[in-house]
Amino acid sequence: MSEPTLLQARGVEIRYGALVAVSEVTFQLESGSFLAVVGPNGSGKSSLVRAILGLVPLTQGKIDVLGKPAGHGPAERIGYVPQFKTFDRHYPALAIEVVATGLHRSWAWRLTVEDRALCMAALERVDVGAIAERPVGELSGGQLQRVYLARALIRKPSLILLDEPATGVDYVGQADFYALLHDVQKELGTTLVMVTHDLEVASHHASEVLLLNRKQIAFGTPTSVLSQSMLGEAFGHIGHDHDTHPDGEHHTE
């Protein structure tokens, strides 16, 4: 049997009370795609990611992941790399312990020999095996980013969702991280869905782009979606600052 369409959204709408976070979202991704989700502050990007994870209910429409309704499919085939700006640097955990939560979906107070071997393999896959026993509070932004990617990769998922993964990482670290993502995708055939405020990243790294501003503006190749006319519709006038962080004080994502 052929593999079902990996991710499909049809007429998706998400509301928080009377507020419409996002609407009219319809797209389809096949295995091995790299989708960048872009749009201004409060445009619904992170809400859509949470809906794909099954964490936010839809008021209209449907999302299917690996042929099952979002939140009802095989969780082990989905990885998630969150934003880091609210991460508590004083949390008393080692890097390897954070990675282990990707195995058990809960805190592992004691790692088995097998667990430790799987965690170390994941950390080494993203080139940070040497920091396995370091407290997360001592890690740089780039190192923490890779620890969470290792956590997402530990079950070799078919789909990885990344919400602004480059936040707090310098330019060189970002470039290294995107190169690593491409290596992982090539090796595992993983489909990537990444929220990003960086239009250059979307243009150069994604195979498809979803442009949002409370509703779907466009979906397609970077060349077709990231045109001046489409960006003008999403962001307002063309001189608008597209590169601010998407989680402003008024965010609804």
PDB file of C-alpha atoms in Angstrom:
ATOM      1  CA  MET A   1       0.000   0.000   0.000  1.00  0.00           C
ATOM      2  CA  SER A   2       1.187   3.523  -0.753  1.00  0.00           C
ATOM      3  CA  GLU A   3       1.933   5.962   2.064  1.00  0.00           C
ATOM      4  CA  PRO A   4      -0.997   8.372   2.677  1.00  0.00           C
ATOM      5  CA  THR A   5      -0.531  12.094   2.137  1.00  0.00           C
ATOM      6  CA  LEU A   6       1.652  13.073   5.070  1.00  0.00           C
ATOM      7  CA  LEU A   7      -0.141  16.264   6.079  1.00  0.00           C
ATOM      8  CA  GLN A   8      -3.398  17.711   4.782  1.00  0.00           C
ATOM      9  CA  ALA A   9      -5.399  20.710   6.000  1.00  0.00           C
ATOM     10  CA  ARG A  10      -8.842  21.465   4.604  1.00  0.00           C
ATOM     11  CA  GLY A  11     -10.781  24.623   5.405  1.00  0.00           C
ATOM     12  CA  VAL A  12      -9.127  24.994   8.804  1.00  0.00           C
ATOM     13  CA  GLU A  13     -10.352  27.679  11.213  1.00  0.00           C
ATOM     14  CA  ILE A  14      -9.148  28.216  14.786  1.00  0.00           C
ATOM     15  CA  ARG A  15     -10.899  30.561  17.208  1.00  0.00           C
ATOM     16  CA  TYR A  16     -10.167  31.695  20.750  1.00  0.00           C
ATOM     17  CA  GLY A  17     -13.594  32.848  21.863  1.00  0.00           C
ATOM     18  CA  ALA A  18     -14.700  35.524  19.419  1.00  0.00           C
ATOM     19  CA  LEU A  19     -11.178  35.987  18.066  1.00  0.00           C
ATOM     20  CA  VAL A  20     -10.381  34.236  14.790  1.00  0.00           C
ATOM     21  CA  ALA A  21      -6.722  33.191  15.034  1.00  0.00           C
ATOM     22  CA  VAL A  22      -6.564  31.681  11.560  1.00  0.00           C
ATOM     23  CA  SER A  23      -9.043  30.683   8.855  1.00  0.00           C
ATOM     24  CA  GLU A  24      -9.384  29.384   5.298  1.00  0.00           C
ATOM     25  CA  VAL A  25      -6.271  27.211   5.554  1.00  0.00           C
ATOM     26  CA  THR A  26      -6.063  24.484   2.932  1.00  0.00           C
ATOM     27  CA  PHE A  27      -2.846  22.766   1.832  1.00  0.00           C
ATOM     28  CA  GLN A  28      -1.310  19.351   1.294  1.00  0.00           C
ATOM     29  CA  LEU A  29       2.228  18.068   1.898  1.00  0.00           C
ATOM     30  CA  GLU A  30       3.808  14.914   0.582  1.00  0.00           C
ATOM     31  CA  SER A  31       6.580  13.011   2.329  1.00  0.00           C
ATOM     32  CA  GLY A  32       9.964  14.746   2.237  1.00  0.00           C
ATOM     33  CA  SER A  33       8.615  18.291   1.925  1.00  0.00           C
ATOM     34  CA  PHE A  34       9.995  21.296   3.817  1.00  0.00           C
ATOM     35  CA  LEU A  35       7.213  23.776   4.554  1.00  0.00           C
ATOM     36  CA  ALA A  36       7.949  27.249   5.929  1.00  0.00           C
ATOM     37  CA  VAL A  37       4.985  28.937   7.638  1.00  0.00           C
ATOM     38  CA  VAL A  38       5.438  32.709   7.535  1.00  0.00           C
ATOM     39  CA  GLY A  39       3.420  35.813   8.365  1.00  0.00           C
ATOM     40  CA  PRO A  40       3.407  38.884  10.622  1.00  0.00           C
ATOM     41  CA  ASN A  41       2.965  38.997  14.396  1.00  0.00           C
ATOM     42  CA  GLY A  42      -0.270  37.401  15.553  1.00  0.00           C
ATOM     43  CA  SER A  43      -1.012  35.821  12.187  1.00  0.00           C
ATOM     44  CA  GLY A  44      -1.860  32.360  13.553  1.00  0.00           C
ATOM     45  CA  LYS A  45       1.367  30.515  12.704  1.00  0.00           C
ATOM     46  CA  SER A  46       1.979  28.903  16.082  1.00  0.00           C
ATOM     47  CA  SER A  47      -1.733  28.200  16.529  1.00  0.00           C
ATOM     48  CA  LEU A  48      -1.654  26.200  13.309  1.00  0.00           C
ATOM     49  CA  VAL A  49       1.366  24.206  14.507  1.00  0.00           C
ATOM     50  CA  ARG A  50      -0.395  23.411  17.787  1.00  0.00           C
ATOM     51  CA  ALA A  51      -3.466  22.322  15.838  1.00  0.00           C
ATOM     52  CA  ILE A  52      -1.338  19.964  13.742  1.00  0.00           C
ATOM     53  CA  LEU A  53      -0.055  18.499  17.015  1.00  0.00           C
ATOM     54  CA  GLY A  54      -3.661  18.029  18.147  1.00  0.00           C
ATOM     55  CA  LEU A  55      -3.273  20.518  21.024  1.00  0.00           C
ATOM     56  CA  VAL A  56      -5.745  23.125  19.737  1.00  0.00           C
ATOM     57  CA  PRO A  57      -9.295  22.233  18.628  1.00  0.00           C
ATOM     58  CA  LEU A  58     -10.546  23.355  15.234  1.00  0.00           C
ATOM     59  CA  THR A  59     -13.748  25.352  14.955  1.00  0.00           C
ATOM     60  CA  GLN A  60     -14.027  24.392  11.300  1.00  0.00           C
ATOM     61  CA  GLY A  61     -12.248  22.141   8.858  1.00  0.00           C
ATOM     62  CA  LYS A  62      -9.976  19.160   9.268  1.00  0.00           C
ATOM     63  CA  ILE A  63      -6.291  18.337   9.638  1.00  0.00           C
ATOM     64  CA  ASP A  64      -5.028  14.849   8.834  1.00  0.00           C
ATOM     65  CA  VAL A  65      -1.532  13.727   9.777  1.00  0.00           C
ATOM     66  CA  LEU A  66      -0.306  10.451   8.293  1.00  0.00           C
ATOM     67  CA  GLY A  67      -3.869   9.636   7.300  1.00  0.00           C
ATOM     68  CA  LYS A  68      -5.351  10.186  10.778  1.00  0.00           C
ATOM     69  CA  PRO A  69      -7.068  13.211  12.368  1.00  0.00           C
ATOM     70  CA  ALA A  70      -4.565  15.488  14.135  1.00  0.00           C
ATOM     71  CA  GLY A  71      -3.938  14.258  17.666  1.00  0.00           C
ATOM     72  CA  HIS A  72      -5.161  10.731  16.916  1.00  0.00           C
ATOM     73  CA  GLY A  73      -2.302   9.343  14.869  1.00  0.00           C
ATOM     74  CA  PRO A  74       0.935   7.644  15.921  1.00  0.00           C
ATOM     75  CA  ALA A  75       2.601  10.191  18.223  1.00  0.00           C
ATOM     76  CA  GLU A  76       5.979   8.488  17.905  1.00  0.00           C
ATOM     77  CA  ARG A  77       6.108   9.474  14.228  1.00  0.00           C
ATOM     78  CA  ILE A  78       5.859  13.190  15.022  1.00  0.00           C
ATOM     79  CA  GLY A  79       8.679  15.287  16.515  1.00  0.00           C
ATOM     80  CA  TYR A  80       8.460  18.837  17.848  1.00  0.00           C
ATOM     81  CA  VAL A  81      11.106  21.518  18.401  1.00  0.00           C
ATOM     82  CA  PRO A  82       9.614  24.400  20.453  1.00  0.00           C
ATOM     83  CA  GLN A  83      10.565  28.032  20.801  1.00  0.00           C
ATOM     84  CA  PHE A  84      13.235  28.630  23.426  1.00  0.00           C
ATOM     85  CA  LYS A  85      12.711  32.223  24.551  1.00  0.00           C
ATOM     86  CA  THR A  86      10.658  31.212  27.612  1.00  0.00           C
ATOM     87  CA  PHE A  87      12.889  28.280  28.577  1.00  0.00           C
ATOM     88  CA  ASP A  88      13.867  28.297  32.258  1.00  0.00           C
ATOM     89  CA  ARG A  89      17.663  28.232  32.286  1.00  0.00           C
ATOM     90  CA  HIS A  90      17.634  27.236  35.952  1.00  0.00           C
ATOM     91  CA  TYR A  91      15.727  24.005  35.327  1.00  0.00           C
ATOM     92  CA  PRO A  92      17.797  21.222  36.973  1.00  0.00           C
ATOM     93  CA  ALA A  93      18.162  18.851  34.035  1.00  0.00           C
ATOM     94  CA  LEU A  94      20.979  17.389  31.987  1.00  0.00           C
ATOM     95  CA  ALA A  95      20.957  17.491  28.199  1.00  0.00           C
ATOM     96  CA  ILE A  96      20.589  13.716  27.950  1.00  0.00           C
ATOM     97  CA  GLU A  97      17.581  13.816  30.289  1.00  0.00           C
ATOM     98  CA  VAL A  98      15.815  16.343  28.050  1.00  0.00           C
ATOM     99  CA  VAL A  99      16.425  14.097  25.036  1.00  0.00           C
ATOM    100  CA  ALA A 100      15.010  11.113  26.960  1.00  0.00           C
ATOM    101  CA  THR A 101      11.626  12.843  27.295  1.00  0.00           C
ATOM    102  CA  GLY A 102      11.272  12.289  23.550  1.00  0.00           C
ATOM    103  CA  LEU A 103      11.284   8.552  24.210  1.00  0.00           C
ATOM    104  CA  HIS A 104       8.758   8.393  27.019  1.00  0.00           C
ATOM    105  CA  ARG A 105       6.720  11.614  26.593  1.00  0.00           C
ATOM    106  CA  SER A 106       7.337  12.154  30.302  1.00  0.00           C
ATOM    107  CA  TRP A 107      10.245  12.734  32.655  1.00  0.00           C
ATOM    108  CA  ALA A 108      12.495   9.681  32.971  1.00  0.00           C
ATOM    109  CA  TRP A 109      13.894   9.718  36.495  1.00  0.00           C
ATOM    110  CA  ARG A 110      16.201   6.845  35.694  1.00  0.00           C
ATOM    111  CA  LEU A 111      17.599   5.996  32.268  1.00  0.00           C
ATOM    112  CA  THR A 112      18.042   2.371  31.274  1.00  0.00           C
ATOM    113  CA  VAL A 113      21.143   1.296  29.390  1.00  0.00           C
ATOM    114  CA  GLU A 114      19.041   1.081  26.223  1.00  0.00           C
ATOM    115  CA  ASP A 115      17.533   4.543  26.778  1.00  0.00           C
ATOM    116  CA  ARG A 116      20.961   6.054  27.313  1.00  0.00           C
ATOM    117  CA  ALA A 117      22.287   4.464  24.129  1.00  0.00           C
ATOM    118  CA  LEU A 118      19.368   5.833  22.082  1.00  0.00           C
ATOM    119  CA  CYS A 119      19.777   9.315  23.597  1.00  0.00           C
ATOM    120  CA  MET A 120      23.501   9.357  22.935  1.00  0.00           C
ATOM    121  CA  ALA A 121      22.947   8.272  19.323  1.00  0.00           C
ATOM    122  CA  ALA A 122      20.474  11.134  18.841  1.00  0.00           C
ATOM    123  CA  LEU A 123      22.821  13.687  20.411  1.00  0.00           C
ATOM    124  CA  GLU A 124      25.728  12.465  18.309  1.00  0.00           C
ATOM    125  CA  ARG A 125      23.546  12.648  15.201  1.00  0.00           C
ATOM    126  CA  VAL A 126      23.264  16.419  15.765  1.00  0.00           C
ATOM    127  CA  ASP A 127      26.956  16.742  16.741  1.00  0.00           C
ATOM    128  CA  VAL A 128      26.537  17.470  20.471  1.00  0.00           C
ATOM    129  CA  GLY A 129      27.292  14.115  22.075  1.00  0.00           C
ATOM    130  CA  ALA A 130      29.992  15.741  24.205  1.00  0.00           C
ATOM    131  CA  ILE A 131      27.435  17.826  26.144  1.00  0.00           C
ATOM    132  CA  ALA A 132      25.182  14.924  27.163  1.00  0.00           C
ATOM    133  CA  GLU A 133      25.939  15.267  30.881  1.00  0.00           C
ATOM    134  CA  ARG A 134      25.936  19.065  31.012  1.00  0.00           C
ATOM    135  CA  PRO A 135      23.111  20.975  32.750  1.00  0.00           C
ATOM    136  CA  VAL A 136      20.853  22.682  30.204  1.00  0.00           C
ATOM    137  CA  GLY A 137      21.365  25.973  32.043  1.00  0.00           C
ATOM    138  CA  GLU A 138      24.990  25.967  30.911  1.00  0.00           C
ATOM    139  CA  LEU A 139      24.227  25.448  27.226  1.00  0.00           C
ATOM    140  CA  SER A 140      24.384  28.109  24.541  1.00  0.00           C
ATOM    141  CA  GLY A 141      21.320  28.839  22.427  1.00  0.00           C
ATOM    142  CA  GLY A 142      22.741  26.797  19.565  1.00  0.00           C
ATOM    143  CA  GLN A 143      23.523  23.824  21.807  1.00  0.00           C
ATOM    144  CA  LEU A 144      20.067  23.895  23.387  1.00  0.00           C
ATOM    145  CA  GLN A 145      18.544  24.051  19.922  1.00  0.00           C
ATOM    146  CA  ARG A 146      20.390  20.874  18.944  1.00  0.00           C
ATOM    147  CA  VAL A 147      19.403  19.105  22.169  1.00  0.00           C
ATOM    148  CA  TYR A 148      15.740  19.709  21.333  1.00  0.00           C
ATOM    149  CA  LEU A 149      16.305  18.574  17.760  1.00  0.00           C
ATOM    150  CA  ALA A 150      17.880  15.374  19.134  1.00  0.00           C
ATOM    151  CA  ARG A 151      14.788  14.964  21.332  1.00  0.00           C
ATOM    152  CA  ALA A 152      12.560  15.327  18.260  1.00  0.00           C
ATOM    153  CA  LEU A 153      14.673  12.875  16.235  1.00  0.00           C
ATOM    154  CA  ILE A 154      15.026  10.105  18.776  1.00  0.00           C
ATOM    155  CA  ARG A 155      12.142   8.047  17.380  1.00  0.00           C
ATOM    156  CA  LYS A 156      13.100   8.819  13.755  1.00  0.00           C
ATOM    157  CA  PRO A 157       9.782  10.566  13.047  1.00  0.00           C
ATOM    158  CA  SER A 158       8.113  11.039   9.683  1.00  0.00           C
ATOM    159  CA  LEU A 159       7.203  14.654  10.530  1.00  0.00           C
ATOM    160  CA  ILE A 160       9.039  17.294  12.568  1.00  0.00           C
ATOM    161  CA  LEU A 161       7.379  20.583  13.536  1.00  0.00           C
ATOM    162  CA  LEU A 162       9.705  23.462  14.432  1.00  0.00           C
ATOM    163  CA  ASP A 163       8.421  26.706  15.970  1.00  0.00           C
ATOM    164  CA  GLU A 164      10.961  29.507  15.409  1.00  0.00           C
ATOM    165  CA  PRO A 165      13.904  27.162  16.092  1.00  0.00           C
ATOM    166  CA  ALA A 166      16.557  29.813  15.404  1.00  0.00           C
ATOM    167  CA  THR A 167      15.385  32.250  18.103  1.00  0.00           C
ATOM    168  CA  GLY A 168      18.327  33.389  20.233  1.00  0.00           C
ATOM    169  CA  VAL A 169      20.948  31.767  17.992  1.00  0.00           C
ATOM    170  CA  ASP A 170      23.624  33.786  16.189  1.00  0.00           C
ATOM    171  CA  TYR A 171      23.936  33.902  12.410  1.00  0.00           C
ATOM    172  CA  VAL A 172      26.657  31.247  12.185  1.00  0.00           C
ATOM    173  CA  GLY A 173      24.712  28.963  14.517  1.00  0.00           C
ATOM    174  CA  GLN A 174      21.592  29.403  12.409  1.00  0.00           C
ATOM    175  CA  ALA A 175      23.422  28.527   9.196  1.00  0.00           C
ATOM    176  CA  ASP A 176      24.873  25.401  10.822  1.00  0.00           C
ATOM    177  CA  PHE A 177      21.442  24.415  12.123  1.00  0.00           C
ATOM    178  CA  TYR A 178      19.739  24.687   8.720  1.00  0.00           C
ATOM    179  CA  ALA A 179      22.542  22.685   7.123  1.00  0.00           C
ATOM    180  CA  LEU A 180      21.977  20.034   9.795  1.00  0.00           C
ATOM    181  CA  LEU A 181      18.234  20.013   9.087  1.00  0.00           C
ATOM    182  CA  HIS A 182      18.895  19.352   5.423  1.00  0.00           C
ATOM    183  CA  ASP A 183      21.273  16.496   6.302  1.00  0.00           C
ATOM    184  CA  VAL A 184      18.672  14.951   8.600  1.00  0.00           C
ATOM    185  CA  GLN A 185      15.943  15.304   5.993  1.00  0.00           C
ATOM    186  CA  LYS A 186      18.120  13.715   3.317  1.00  0.00           C
ATOM    187  CA  GLU A 187      19.100  10.846   5.600  1.00  0.00           C
ATOM    188  CA  LEU A 188      15.678  10.068   7.089  1.00  0.00           C
ATOM    189  CA  GLY A 189      13.284  11.430   4.466  1.00  0.00           C
ATOM    190  CA  THR A 190      11.600  13.440   7.212  1.00  0.00           C
ATOM    191  CA  THR A 191       8.987  16.065   6.370  1.00  0.00           C
ATOM    192  CA  LEU A 192       9.640  19.436   8.036  1.00  0.00           C
ATOM    193  CA  VAL A 193       7.123  22.145   8.963  1.00  0.00           C
ATOM    194  CA  MET A 194       8.836  25.237  10.346  1.00  0.00           C
ATOM    195  CA  VAL A 195       7.403  28.517  11.624  1.00  0.00           C
ATOM    196  CA  THR A 196       9.839  31.299  10.790  1.00  0.00           C
ATOM    197  CA  HIS A 197       9.865  35.092  10.602  1.00  0.00           C
ATOM    198  CA  ASP A 198      12.910  35.000   8.319  1.00  0.00           C
ATOM    199  CA  LEU A 199      11.832  35.344   4.679  1.00  0.00           C
ATOM    200  CA  GLU A 200      15.352  34.619   3.426  1.00  0.00           C
ATOM    201  CA  VAL A 201      15.363  31.296   5.270  1.00  0.00           C
ATOM    202  CA  ALA A 202      11.949  30.451   3.815  1.00  0.00           C
ATOM    203  CA  SER A 203      13.127  31.367   0.329  1.00  0.00           C
ATOM    204  CA  HIS A 204      16.369  29.409   0.398  1.00  0.00           C
ATOM    205  CA  HIS A 205      15.510  26.336   2.472  1.00  0.00           C
ATOM    206  CA  ALA A 206      11.818  25.514   2.037  1.00  0.00           C
ATOM    207  CA  SER A 207      10.237  23.544  -0.803  1.00  0.00           C
ATOM    208  CA  GLU A 208       6.817  25.085  -0.015  1.00  0.00           C
ATOM    209  CA  VAL A 209       5.696  28.221   1.809  1.00  0.00           C
ATOM    210  CA  LEU A 210       2.405  28.903   3.610  1.00  0.00           C
ATOM    211  CA  LEU A 211       1.759  32.644   4.009  1.00  0.00           C
ATOM    212  CA  LEU A 212      -0.702  33.620   6.734  1.00  0.00           C
ATOM    213  CA  ASN A 213      -2.277  36.702   8.238  1.00  0.00           C
ATOM    214  CA  ARG A 214      -5.239  35.402  10.241  1.00  0.00           C
ATOM    215  CA  LYS A 215      -6.202  33.602   7.028  1.00  0.00           C
ATOM    216  CA  GLN A 216      -4.305  31.844   4.289  1.00  0.00           C
ATOM    217  CA  ILE A 217      -2.850  34.337   1.831  1.00  0.00           C
ATOM    218  CA  ALA A 218      -0.998  31.840  -0.341  1.00  0.00           C
ATOM    219  CA  PHE A 219       0.504  28.364  -0.476  1.00  0.00           C
ATOM    220  CA  GLY A 220       3.028  27.141  -3.020  1.00  0.00           C
ATOM    221  CA  THR A 221       6.674  27.357  -4.002  1.00  0.00           C
ATOM    222  CA  PRO A 222       8.820  30.078  -2.384  1.00  0.00           C
ATOM    223  CA  THR A 223       9.077  31.888  -5.715  1.00  0.00           C
ATOM    224  CA  SER A 224       5.320  32.064  -6.203  1.00  0.00           C
ATOM    225  CA  VAL A 225       4.382  32.862  -2.586  1.00  0.00           C
ATOM    226  CA  LEU A 226       7.135  35.272  -1.552  1.00  0.00           C
ATOM    227  CA  SER A 227       6.349  37.810  -4.258  1.00  0.00           C
ATOM    228  CA  GLN A 228       6.044  41.505  -3.487  1.00  0.00           C
ATOM    229  CA  SER A 229       2.301  41.451  -4.105  1.00  0.00           C
ATOM    230  CA  MET A 230       1.689  38.465  -1.786  1.00  0.00           C
ATOM    231  CA  LEU A 231       3.945  39.883   0.937  1.00  0.00           C
ATOM    232  CA  GLY A 232       2.207  43.228   0.608  1.00  0.00           C
ATOM    233  CA  GLU A 233      -1.155  41.544   1.164  1.00  0.00           C
ATOM    234  CA  ALA A 234       0.123  39.675   4.228  1.00  0.00           C
ATOM    235  CA  PHE A 235       2.258  42.349   5.875  1.00  0.00           C
ATOM    236  CA  GLY A 236       0.698  45.574   4.627  1.00  0.00           C
ATOM    237  CA  HIS A 237       2.925  48.068   2.853  1.00  0.00           C
ATOM    238  CA  ILE A 238       6.104  46.620   1.365  1.00  0.00           C
ATOM    239  CA  GLY A 239       8.351  48.614   3.696  1.00  0.00           C
ATOM    240  CA  HIS A 240       6.952  46.824   6.751  1.00  0.00           C
ATOM    241  CA  ASP A 241       9.486  45.145   9.028  1.00  0.00           C
ATOM    242  CA  HIS A 242       9.151  41.460   8.185  1.00  0.00           C
ATOM    243  CA  ASP A 243      12.017  40.345  10.363  1.00  0.00           C
ATOM    244  CA  THR A 244      10.690  41.088  13.826  1.00  0.00           C
ATOM    245  CA  HIS A 245      10.015  38.203  16.144  1.00  0.00           C
ATOM    246  CA  PRO A 246       6.513  36.803  15.513  1.00  0.00           C
ATOM    247  CA  ASP A 247       5.548  36.617  19.181  1.00  0.00           C
ATOM    248  CA  GLY A 248       4.780  40.223  20.053  1.00  0.00           C
ATOM    249  CA  GLU A 249       2.903  41.389  23.134  1.00  0.00           C
ATOM    250  CA  HIS A 250      -0.384  41.139  21.291  1.00  0.00           C
ATOM    251  CA  HIS A 251       0.209  37.736  19.744  1.00  0.00           C
ATOM    252  CA  THR A 252      -2.683  35.343  19.203  1.00  0.00           C
ATOM    253  CA  GLU A 253      -0.644  32.389  18.076  1.00  0.00           C
TER     254      GLU A 253
END
